[in-house]
Amino acid sequence: MTDRSLHVPTTAGRPLRALLTVLVAAVLPLLSALLVAVAAPPASAASLTEVTAFGSNPSNLRMHLYVPDSVRERPAVLVAVHYCTGSGPAFHSGTEFASLADRYGFIVVYPSATRSGNCFDVSSPQALRRDGGSDPVGIRSMVAHVQQRYGADPGRIFVTGASSGAMMTNVLLGNYPDVFRAGAAFMGVPHSCFATTDGSGWNSACANGAVDRTPQEWGALVRAAYPGHTGPRPRMQIWHGTEDSTLRYPNFAEQIDQWTDVHGVSRTPAYTDRPQPDRTRTRYGATGSQAPVEAISVQGEGHTLPTGGMAAGAVTFFGLDGTTPPPDPGPGPDPAPGTCRVGWTTSAWNTGLTATVTLTNTGTAPVSGWALSFTLPAGQTITSGWGASYSPSSGAVTARNVAYNGTLAAGASTQIGLQASHTGNTAKPASFTLNGAACSTG
């Protein structure tokens, strides 16, 4: 008797089971491919694109733009400025700013210099004043184009750059303090340090760190770039390697001098730490991650910044990573003075003076913890004070509250004072800011 369970029906002499195996083997790869095609996420559409005819462009810069797939509504804008011999596309591919834009939804503008050597103009008289012509005007036009085309937030416009781009970062913050909220300069020099009058684009004295000015002199150069500006100033982050042989390390301290004076904050750090073993970070005017001025010295590093992870440090300083709230309303329409008022009465004699200072909160909300900043006229040096702690004793001074007067209710006043020596000039400071906001006087 034959056991039929051991026999397989045949078709044209071939076992049916074998045929089914062949069919399944042929069909499964097709089904698998179809399933993969359906399940695979679409490729990113974001890419670097060139924009032409973006507005006034007296030096014929080129503009490249990176808009991430996940761009946010009313996005922030970061202008990322390349080094000498570089280009916008090279800076895009060689830095981490585009990947950070993918993560946080901001737009990146990459300008490209077109002059010999692909360096940006940070030396001519035209470049060092607002709307004077040359490269800064073209970059300002790029920002305006993005604001109009993408509805970008005018209160969140930032700039960063390396080497020549870091010098341009300093220049743009000085020329357009009402456009840029903050900047991060990797291996730069102060605004106007590279100034020349002979048509040369290179200033060896500045590059070698041999230009040494007082904070007040550096600050005056920034203020001269836009003499009519009375509103808040952009915050500044400064990075430099101690072994930089192209733009030497003394330029690190000169930039700190310049921007602490511009902000009217003490040159003495409010906070110091070491976020990595080779880095020393100092903050001026505040202790948080969005202080008015932040400086990072990189031990043993040459002219090679930014290296891995440093772009993220700049993005945190800008507040684009969402980890910390912005500390102030930022550039935009200049706020009218009026949330604070300062009265200053001087009693002077041949070599000294006393000043009685009345600080009034004219706003509608209390001020908890305050710092009153001002610049003493040349020759005046504080010898003692009351009602506040004063630092430093001359130049750009910040008076900080003491325990008993740390909170000023709306409409309330506190009186502080100081005694100072002088060399003949007994005038009062020209202007005052309270926690970074301009005060009225009288």
GROMACS .gro file of C-alpha atoms in nm:
model
  442
    1MET     CA    1   0.000   0.000   0.000
    2THR     CA    2   0.132   0.339  -0.091
    3ASP     CA    3   0.129   0.615   0.169
    4ARG     CA    4   0.008   0.922  -0.030
    5SER     CA    5   0.132   1.157   0.240
    6LEU     CA    6   0.486   1.082   0.125
    7HIS     CA    7   0.418   1.181  -0.237
    8VAL     CA    8   0.393   1.528  -0.382
    9PRO     CA    9   0.169   1.594  -0.683
   10THR     CA   10   0.360   1.692  -0.993
   11THR     CA   11   0.295   1.936  -1.274
   12ALA     CA   12   0.469   1.868  -1.601
   13GLY     CA   13   0.696   1.632  -1.421
   14ARG     CA   14   0.812   1.893  -1.158
   15PRO     CA   15   0.716   1.878  -0.791
   16LEU     CA   16   0.464   2.152  -0.707
   17ARG     CA   17   0.639   2.229  -0.378
   18ALA     CA   18   0.962   2.306  -0.562
   19LEU     CA   19   0.778   2.536  -0.801
   20LEU     CA   20   0.617   2.725  -0.515
   21THR     CA   21   0.959   2.768  -0.356
   22VAL     CA   22   1.093   2.921  -0.674
   23LEU     CA   23   0.798   3.158  -0.706
   24VAL     CA   24   0.825   3.275  -0.346
   25ALA     CA   25   1.199   3.325  -0.384
   26ALA     CA   26   1.136   3.543  -0.687
   27VAL     CA   27   0.848   3.746  -0.544
   28LEU     CA   28   0.978   3.816  -0.193
   29PRO     CA   29   1.263   4.045  -0.304
   30LEU     CA   30   1.017   4.244  -0.514
   31LEU     CA   31   0.777   4.279  -0.221
   32SER     CA   32   1.063   4.371   0.010
   33ALA     CA   33   1.183   4.640  -0.230
   34LEU     CA   34   0.832   4.782  -0.255
   35LEU     CA   35   0.794   4.789   0.122
   36VAL     CA   36   1.130   4.963   0.166
   37ALA     CA   37   1.037   5.219  -0.097
   38VAL     CA   38   0.711   5.296   0.083
   39ALA     CA   39   0.857   5.303   0.434
   40ALA     CA   40   1.178   5.498   0.364
   41PRO     CA   41   1.161   5.866   0.466
   42PRO     CA   42   1.200   6.119   0.187
   43ALA     CA   43   1.549   6.258   0.130
   44SER     CA   44   1.617   6.605   0.269
   45ALA     CA   45   1.530   6.875   0.019
   46ALA     CA   46   1.750   7.134   0.193
   47SER     CA   47   2.057   7.235  -0.004
   48LEU     CA   48   2.283   7.534  -0.046
   49THR     CA   49   2.150   7.765  -0.315
   50GLU     CA   50   2.290   8.081  -0.467
   51VAL     CA   51   2.083   8.399  -0.458
   52THR     CA   52   2.140   8.683  -0.705
   53ALA     CA   53   1.996   9.034  -0.725
   54PHE     CA   54   1.942   9.056  -0.349
   55GLY     CA   55   1.984   9.434  -0.324
   56SER     CA   56   2.259   9.693  -0.301
   57ASN     CA   57   2.592   9.517  -0.345
   58PRO     CA   58   2.868   9.768  -0.423
   59SER     CA   59   3.152   9.512  -0.408
   60ASN     CA   60   2.978   9.233  -0.601
   61LEU     CA   61   2.970   8.978  -0.321
   62ARG     CA   62   2.807   8.643  -0.389
   63MET     CA   63   2.532   8.511  -0.164
   64HIS     CA   64   2.455   8.149  -0.080
   65LEU     CA   65   2.161   8.050   0.138
   66TYR     CA   66   2.080   7.744   0.345
   67VAL     CA   67   1.716   7.701   0.446
   68PRO     CA   68   1.657   7.377   0.641
   69ASP     CA   69   1.356   7.155   0.578
   70SER     CA   70   1.238   7.225   0.932
   71VAL     CA   71   1.273   7.604   0.919
   72ARG     CA   72   1.066   7.767   1.191
   73GLU     CA   73   0.799   8.030   1.152
   74ARG     CA   74   0.957   8.376   1.176
   75PRO     CA   75   1.299   8.212   1.173
   76ALA     CA   76   1.623   8.347   1.312
   77VAL     CA   77   1.903   8.425   1.063
   78LEU     CA   78   2.273   8.355   1.106
   79VAL     CA   79   2.524   8.517   0.870
   80ALA     CA   80   2.833   8.292   0.854
   81VAL     CA   81   3.135   8.468   0.704
   82HIS     CA   82   3.434   8.276   0.564
   83TYR     CA   83   3.812   8.315   0.604
   84CYS     CA   84   4.058   8.452   0.345
   85THR     CA   85   4.095   8.222   0.040
   86GLY     CA   86   3.759   8.066   0.131
   87SER     CA   87   3.406   8.095   0.000
   88GLY     CA   88   3.052   8.068   0.124
   89PRO     CA   89   3.012   7.711  -0.003
   90ALA     CA   90   3.344   7.611   0.158
   91PHE     CA   91   3.239   7.759   0.491
   92HIS     CA   92   2.905   7.578   0.459
   93SER     CA   93   3.069   7.240   0.403
   94GLY     CA   94   3.356   7.291   0.646
   95THR     CA   95   3.164   7.406   0.956
   96GLU     CA   96   2.875   7.277   1.163
   97PHE     CA   97   2.640   7.573   1.127
   98ALA     CA   98   2.418   7.408   0.862
   99SER     CA   99   2.367   7.093   1.071
  100LEU     CA  100   2.280   7.312   1.369
  101ALA     CA  101   2.032   7.497   1.146
  102ASP     CA  102   1.873   7.159   1.064
  103ARG     CA  103   1.838   7.092   1.436
  104TYR     CA  104   1.709   7.431   1.548
  105GLY     CA  105   1.530   7.567   1.241
  106PHE     CA  106   1.721   7.886   1.163
  107ILE     CA  107   1.843   8.012   0.823
  108VAL     CA  108   2.212   8.053   0.736
  109VAL     CA  109   2.346   8.314   0.493
  110TYR     CA  110   2.693   8.249   0.350
  111PRO     CA  111   2.849   8.556   0.182
  112SER     CA  112   3.145   8.505  -0.055
  113ALA     CA  113   3.417   8.766  -0.105
  114THR     CA  114   3.520   8.826  -0.464
  115ARG     CA  115   3.830   9.045  -0.431
  116SER     CA  116   4.184   8.910  -0.468
  117GLY     CA  117   4.258   8.649  -0.204
  118ASN     CA  118   3.888   8.620  -0.118
  119CYS     CA  119   3.931   8.835   0.192
  120PHE     CA  120   3.656   9.067   0.309
  121ASP     CA  121   3.709   9.442   0.320
  122VAL     CA  122   3.757   9.535   0.686
  123SER     CA  123   4.017   9.807   0.627
  124SER     CA  124   3.887  10.076   0.391
  125PRO     CA  125   3.719  10.393   0.520
  126GLN     CA  126   3.407  10.290   0.327
  127ALA     CA  127   3.384   9.957   0.508
  128LEU     CA  128   3.427  10.101   0.856
  129ARG     CA  129   3.122  10.325   0.866
  130ARG     CA  130   2.753  10.254   0.836
  131ASP     CA  131   2.629  10.247   0.476
  132GLY     CA  132   2.969  10.370   0.360
  133GLY     CA  133   2.986  10.116   0.080
  134SER     CA  134   3.191   9.802   0.019
  135ASP     CA  135   3.129   9.458   0.169
  136PRO     CA  136   2.924   9.544   0.481
  137VAL     CA  137   2.654   9.705   0.265
  138GLY     CA  138   2.622   9.391   0.053
  139ILE     CA  139   2.593   9.169   0.360
  140ARG     CA  140   2.329   9.400   0.507
  141SER     CA  141   2.135   9.363   0.181
  142MET     CA  142   2.151   8.984   0.211
  143VAL     CA  143   1.994   9.003   0.556
  144ALA     CA  144   1.720   9.236   0.433
  145HIS     CA  145   1.646   8.997   0.144
  146VAL     CA  146   1.602   8.702   0.380
  147GLN     CA  147   1.384   8.905   0.614
  148GLN     CA  148   1.154   8.998   0.328
  149ARG     CA  149   1.154   8.660   0.153
  150TYR     CA  150   1.115   8.436   0.459
  151GLY     CA  151   0.955   8.664   0.718
  152ALA     CA  152   1.260   8.636   0.944
  153ASP     CA  153   1.246   8.775   1.296
  154PRO     CA  154   1.428   9.113   1.295
  155GLY     CA  155   1.508   9.065   1.663
  156ARG     CA  156   1.704   8.743   1.596
  157ILE     CA  157   1.969   8.828   1.338
  158PHE     CA  158   2.321   8.706   1.422
  159VAL     CA  159   2.665   8.695   1.262
  160THR     CA  160   2.969   8.474   1.302
  161GLY     CA  161   3.291   8.427   1.113
  162ALA     CA  162   3.647   8.297   1.113
  163SER     CA  163   3.963   8.501   1.052
  164SER     CA  164   3.863   8.755   0.783
  165GLY     CA  165   3.503   8.662   0.865
  166ALA     CA  166   3.567   8.726   1.234
  167MET     CA  167   3.704   9.069   1.149
  168MET     CA  168   3.390   9.129   0.945
  169THR     CA  169   3.182   9.015   1.244
  170ASN     CA  170   3.338   9.294   1.451
  171VAL     CA  171   3.276   9.542   1.171
  172LEU     CA  172   2.912   9.446   1.117
  173LEU     CA  173   2.830   9.471   1.488
  174GLY     CA  174   2.977   9.821   1.493
  175ASN     CA  175   2.824   9.942   1.166
  176TYR     CA  176   2.479   9.786   1.216
  177PRO     CA  177   2.403   9.758   1.588
  178ASP     CA  178   2.034   9.795   1.506
  179VAL     CA  179   2.042   9.491   1.273
  180PHE     CA  180   2.251   9.231   1.456
  181ARG     CA  181   2.162   9.106   1.800
  182ALA     CA  182   2.491   8.929   1.870
  183GLY     CA  183   2.808   8.804   1.706
  184ALA     CA  184   3.071   8.534   1.755
  185ALA     CA  185   3.420   8.606   1.623
  186PHE     CA  186   3.664   8.316   1.577
  187MET     CA  187   4.023   8.451   1.550
  188GLY     CA  188   3.939   8.814   1.476
  189VAL     CA  189   4.057   9.165   1.556
  190PRO     CA  190   3.869   9.469   1.691
  191HIS     CA  191   3.655   9.694   1.475
  192SER     CA  192   3.883   9.937   1.285
  193CYS     CA  193   4.206   9.763   1.391
  194PHE     CA  194   4.277   9.675   1.026
  195ALA     CA  195   4.205  10.029   0.905
  196THR     CA  196   4.431  10.155   0.625
  197THR     CA  197   4.426  10.462   0.404
  198ASP     CA  198   4.666  10.352   0.128
  199GLY     CA  199   4.432  10.104  -0.038
  200SER     CA  200   4.599   9.803   0.120
  201GLY     CA  201   4.377   9.529   0.259
  202TRP     CA  202   4.636   9.405   0.508
  203ASN     CA  203   4.752   9.575   0.829
  204SER     CA  204   5.062   9.400   0.962
  205ALA     CA  205   5.072   9.591   1.290
  206CYS     CA  206   4.720   9.481   1.377
  207ALA     CA  207   4.773   9.125   1.256
  208ASN     CA  208   5.084   9.097   1.474
  209GLY     CA  209   4.899   9.220   1.782
  210ALA     CA  210   5.101   9.541   1.798
  211VAL     CA  211   4.803   9.781   1.802
  212ASP     CA  212   4.732   9.853   2.168
  213ARG     CA  213   4.461  10.105   2.254
  214THR     CA  214   4.268  10.181   2.569
  215PRO     CA  215   3.918  10.037   2.604
  216GLN     CA  216   3.778  10.387   2.562
  217GLU     CA  217   3.971  10.440   2.237
  218TRP     CA  218   3.853  10.107   2.098
  219GLY     CA  219   3.495  10.178   2.205
  220ALA     CA  220   3.505  10.520   2.040
  221LEU     CA  221   3.590  10.357   1.707
  222VAL     CA  222   3.277  10.141   1.727
  223ARG     CA  223   3.060  10.437   1.822
  224ALA     CA  224   3.207  10.642   1.535
  225ALA     CA  225   3.092  10.380   1.284
  226TYR     CA  226   2.731  10.481   1.352
  227PRO     CA  227   2.735  10.807   1.550
  228GLY     CA  228   2.357  10.840   1.559
  229HIS     CA  229   2.292  10.511   1.738
  230THR     CA  230   2.151  10.540   2.091
  231GLY     CA  231   1.991  10.198   2.138
  232PRO     CA  232   2.126   9.871   2.278
  233ARG     CA  233   2.443   9.717   2.144
  234PRO     CA  234   2.488   9.362   2.013
  235ARG     CA  235   2.642   9.106   2.247
  236MET     CA  236   2.981   8.969   2.148
  237GLN     CA  237   3.147   8.628   2.186
  238ILE     CA  238   3.523   8.617   2.120
  239TRP     CA  239   3.731   8.302   2.048
  240HIS     CA  240   4.110   8.292   2.000
  241GLY     CA  241   4.392   8.038   2.013
  242THR     CA  242   4.695   8.126   2.222
  243GLU     CA  243   4.935   8.011   1.948
  244ASP     CA  244   4.771   8.196   1.658
  245SER     CA  245   5.055   8.321   1.436
  246THR     CA  246   4.834   8.482   1.169
  247LEU     CA  247   4.618   8.715   1.380
  248ARG     CA  248   4.815   8.703   1.700
  249TYR     CA  249   4.674   8.640   2.045
  250PRO     CA  250   4.697   9.003   2.180
  251ASN     CA  251   4.400   9.079   1.955
  252PHE     CA  252   4.191   8.863   2.189
  253ALA     CA  253   4.241   9.108   2.477
  254GLU     CA  254   4.195   9.411   2.253
  255GLN     CA  255   3.853   9.283   2.143
  256ILE     CA  256   3.754   9.232   2.507
  257ASP     CA  257   3.864   9.589   2.577
  258GLN     CA  258   3.656   9.719   2.287
  259TRP     CA  259   3.331   9.540   2.354
  260THR     CA  260   3.329   9.578   2.733
  261ASP     CA  261   3.367   9.952   2.677
  262VAL     CA  262   3.092   9.953   2.415
  263HIS     CA  263   2.859   9.782   2.663
  264GLY     CA  264   2.974   9.995   2.954
  265VAL     CA  265   3.059   9.689   3.165
  266SER     CA  266   3.359   9.614   3.381
  267ARG     CA  267   3.676   9.473   3.227
  268THR     CA  268   3.695   9.250   3.536
  269PRO     CA  269   3.521   8.917   3.461
  270ALA     CA  270   3.192   8.855   3.635
  271TYR     CA  271   3.240   8.481   3.580
  272THR     CA  272   3.530   8.252   3.489
  273ASP     CA  273   3.534   7.878   3.422
  274ARG     CA  274   3.703   7.607   3.216
  275PRO     CA  275   3.438   7.429   3.003
  276GLN     CA  276   3.714   7.206   2.862
  277PRO     CA  277   4.071   7.146   2.982
  278ASP     CA  278   4.220   7.365   2.705
  279ARG     CA  279   3.965   7.648   2.732
  280THR     CA  280   3.928   7.939   2.970
  281ARG     CA  281   3.595   8.121   2.945
  282THR     CA  282   3.532   8.464   3.093
  283ARG     CA  283   3.206   8.659   3.097
  284TYR     CA  284   3.168   9.033   3.141
  285GLY     CA  285   2.869   9.227   3.263
  286ALA     CA  286   2.675   8.914   3.366
  287THR     CA  287   2.738   8.551   3.462
  288GLY     CA  288   2.497   8.363   3.235
  289SER     CA  289   2.548   8.204   2.895
  290GLN     CA  290   2.424   8.519   2.720
  291ALA     CA  291   2.638   8.781   2.895
  292PRO     CA  292   2.706   9.109   2.711
  293VAL     CA  293   3.059   8.988   2.635
  294GLU     CA  294   3.194   8.631   2.651
  295ALA     CA  295   3.552   8.536   2.568
  296ILE     CA  296   3.702   8.189   2.521
  297SER     CA  297   4.079   8.146   2.515
  298VAL     CA  298   4.192   7.815   2.361
  299GLN     CA  299   4.529   7.701   2.497
  300GLY     CA  300   4.779   7.579   2.238
  301GLU     CA  301   4.549   7.634   1.938
  302GLY     CA  302   4.671   7.812   1.626
  303HIS     CA  303   4.482   7.979   1.342
  304THR     CA  304   4.243   7.685   1.306
  305LEU     CA  305   3.912   7.782   1.468
  306PRO     CA  306   3.632   7.685   1.485
  307THR     CA  307   3.704   7.323   1.563
  308GLY     CA  308   3.444   7.057   1.646
  309GLY     CA  309   3.174   7.167   1.886
  310MET     CA  310   3.267   7.537   1.886
  311ALA     CA  311   2.986   7.629   1.646
  312ALA     CA  312   2.741   7.484   1.899
  313GLY     CA  313   2.897   7.713   2.163
  314ALA     CA  314   2.823   8.012   1.942
  315VAL     CA  315   2.466   7.894   1.883
  316THR     CA  316   2.414   7.864   2.259
  317PHE     CA  317   2.549   8.217   2.308
  318PHE     CA  318   2.300   8.339   2.049
  319GLY     CA  319   2.016   8.157   2.225
  320LEU     CA  320   1.926   7.963   1.911
  321ASP     CA  321   1.934   7.622   2.079
  322GLY     CA  322   1.638   7.700   2.304
  323THR     CA  323   1.828   7.618   2.624
  324THR     CA  324   1.817   7.969   2.768
  325PRO     CA  325   1.580   8.262   2.714
  326PRO     CA  326   1.703   8.579   2.548
  327PRO     CA  327   1.818   8.833   2.808
  328ASP     CA  328   1.686   9.143   2.632
  329PRO     CA  329   1.464   9.251   2.341
  330GLY     CA  330   1.766   9.277   2.111
  331PRO     CA  331   1.816   9.507   1.814
  332GLY     CA  332   1.524   9.644   1.623
  333PRO     CA  333   1.362   9.983   1.669
  334ASP     CA  334   1.567  10.165   1.929
  335PRO     CA  335   1.379  10.178   2.260
  336ALA     CA  336   1.324  10.524   2.395
  337PRO     CA  337   1.499  10.597   2.723
  338GLY     CA  338   1.257  10.615   3.009
  339THR     CA  339   1.260  10.294   3.212
  340CYS     CA  340   1.526  10.454   3.429
  341ARG     CA  341   1.647  10.804   3.510
  342VAL     CA  342   1.980  10.913   3.654
  343GLY     CA  343   2.050  11.237   3.836
  344TRP     CA  344   2.419  11.324   3.891
  345THR     CA  345   2.532  11.614   4.110
  346THR     CA  346   2.904  11.695   4.136
  347SER     CA  347   3.092  11.887   4.403
  348ALA     CA  348   3.454  11.942   4.294
  349TRP     CA  349   3.777  12.090   4.423
  350ASN     CA  350   4.125  12.124   4.271
  351THR     CA  351   4.217  11.753   4.259
  352GLY     CA  352   3.902  11.571   4.367
  353LEU     CA  353   3.526  11.553   4.352
  354THR     CA  354   3.225  11.382   4.500
  355ALA     CA  355   2.921  11.277   4.300
  356THR     CA  356   2.574  11.211   4.436
  357VAL     CA  357   2.381  10.983   4.203
  358THR     CA  358   2.004  10.933   4.217
  359LEU     CA  359   1.880  10.628   4.029
  360THR     CA  360   1.505  10.608   3.962
  361ASN     CA  361   1.307  10.318   3.820
  362THR     CA  362   1.060  10.493   3.589
  363GLY     CA  363   0.922  10.167   3.450
  364THR     CA  364   0.606   9.983   3.550
  365ALA     CA  365   0.776   9.673   3.692
  366PRO     CA  366   1.021   9.634   3.980
  367VAL     CA  367   1.391   9.590   3.909
  368SER     CA  368   1.547   9.311   4.114
  369GLY     CA  369   1.925   9.325   4.105
  370TRP     CA  370   2.069   9.615   3.909
  371ALA     CA  371   2.392   9.727   3.744
  372LEU     CA  372   2.432  10.093   3.647
  373SER     CA  373   2.700  10.139   3.380
  374PHE     CA  374   2.869  10.460   3.270
  375THR     CA  375   3.206  10.586   3.146
  376LEU     CA  376   3.396  10.832   3.363
  377PRO     CA  377   3.565  11.118   3.177
  378ALA     CA  378   3.940  11.081   3.123
  379GLY     CA  379   4.145  11.157   3.433
  380GLN     CA  380   3.877  11.066   3.688
  381THR     CA  381   3.950  10.773   3.922
  382ILE     CA  382   3.714  10.652   4.195
  383THR     CA  383   3.877  10.639   4.539
  384SER     CA  384   3.570  10.538   4.742
  385GLY     CA  385   3.196  10.491   4.707
  386TRP     CA  386   2.875  10.422   4.894
  387GLY     CA  387   2.541  10.264   4.815
  388ALA     CA  388   2.695  10.041   4.547
  389SER     CA  389   3.006   9.846   4.457
  390TYR     CA  390   3.209  10.009   4.180
  391SER     CA  391   3.437   9.831   3.932
  392PRO     CA  392   3.678   9.922   3.781
  393SER     CA  393   3.782  10.254   3.933
  394SER     CA  394   3.812  10.441   3.600
  395GLY     CA  395   3.699  10.422   3.242
  396ALA     CA  396   3.392  10.209   3.180
  397VAL     CA  397   3.254  10.165   3.533
  398THR     CA  398   2.969   9.948   3.658
  399ALA     CA  399   2.799  10.026   3.991
  400ARG     CA  400   2.618   9.721   4.131
  401ASN     CA  401   2.357   9.724   4.404
  402VAL     CA  402   2.434   9.628   4.762
  403ALA     CA  403   2.206   9.416   4.980
  404TYR     CA  404   1.974   9.687   5.109
  405ASN     CA  405   1.889   9.848   4.773
  406GLY     CA  406   1.888   9.548   4.539
  407THR     CA  407   1.520   9.586   4.450
  408LEU     CA  408   1.378   9.906   4.303
  409ALA     CA  409   1.000   9.916   4.294
  410ALA     CA  410   0.828  10.091   4.003
  411GLY     CA  411   0.869  10.463   4.062
  412ALA     CA  412   1.119  10.414   4.345
  413SER     CA  413   1.463  10.574   4.373
  414THR     CA  414   1.788  10.497   4.547
  415GLN     CA  415   2.078  10.732   4.610
  416ILE     CA  416   2.439  10.626   4.576
  417GLY     CA  417   2.762  10.820   4.556
  418LEU     CA  418   3.135  10.819   4.495
  419GLN     CA  419   3.449  11.016   4.557
  420ALA     CA  420   3.708  11.047   4.282
  421SER     CA  421   4.035  11.216   4.201
  422HIS     CA  422   4.067  11.409   3.875
  423THR     CA  423   4.327  11.580   3.658
  424GLY     CA  424   4.113  11.876   3.561
  425ASN     CA  425   3.804  11.730   3.397
  426THR     CA  426   3.515  11.726   3.647
  427ALA     CA  427   3.235  11.658   3.397
  428LYS     CA  428   2.976  11.390   3.460
  429PRO     CA  429   2.942  11.079   3.239
  430ALA     CA  430   2.768  11.138   2.908
  431SER     CA  431   2.524  10.847   2.933
  432PHE     CA  432   2.405  10.567   3.157
  433THR     CA  433   2.254  10.220   3.115
  434LEU     CA  434   2.068  10.016   3.373
  435ASN     CA  435   2.102   9.639   3.314
  436GLY     CA  436   2.190   9.723   2.953
  437ALA     CA  437   1.896   9.962   2.884
  438ALA     CA  438   1.958  10.332   2.825
  439CYS     CA  439   1.852  10.574   3.099
  440SER     CA  440   1.734  10.930   3.068
  441THR     CA  441   1.922  11.195   3.268
  442GLY     CA  442   1.819  11.490   3.473
   0.00000   0.00000   0.00000
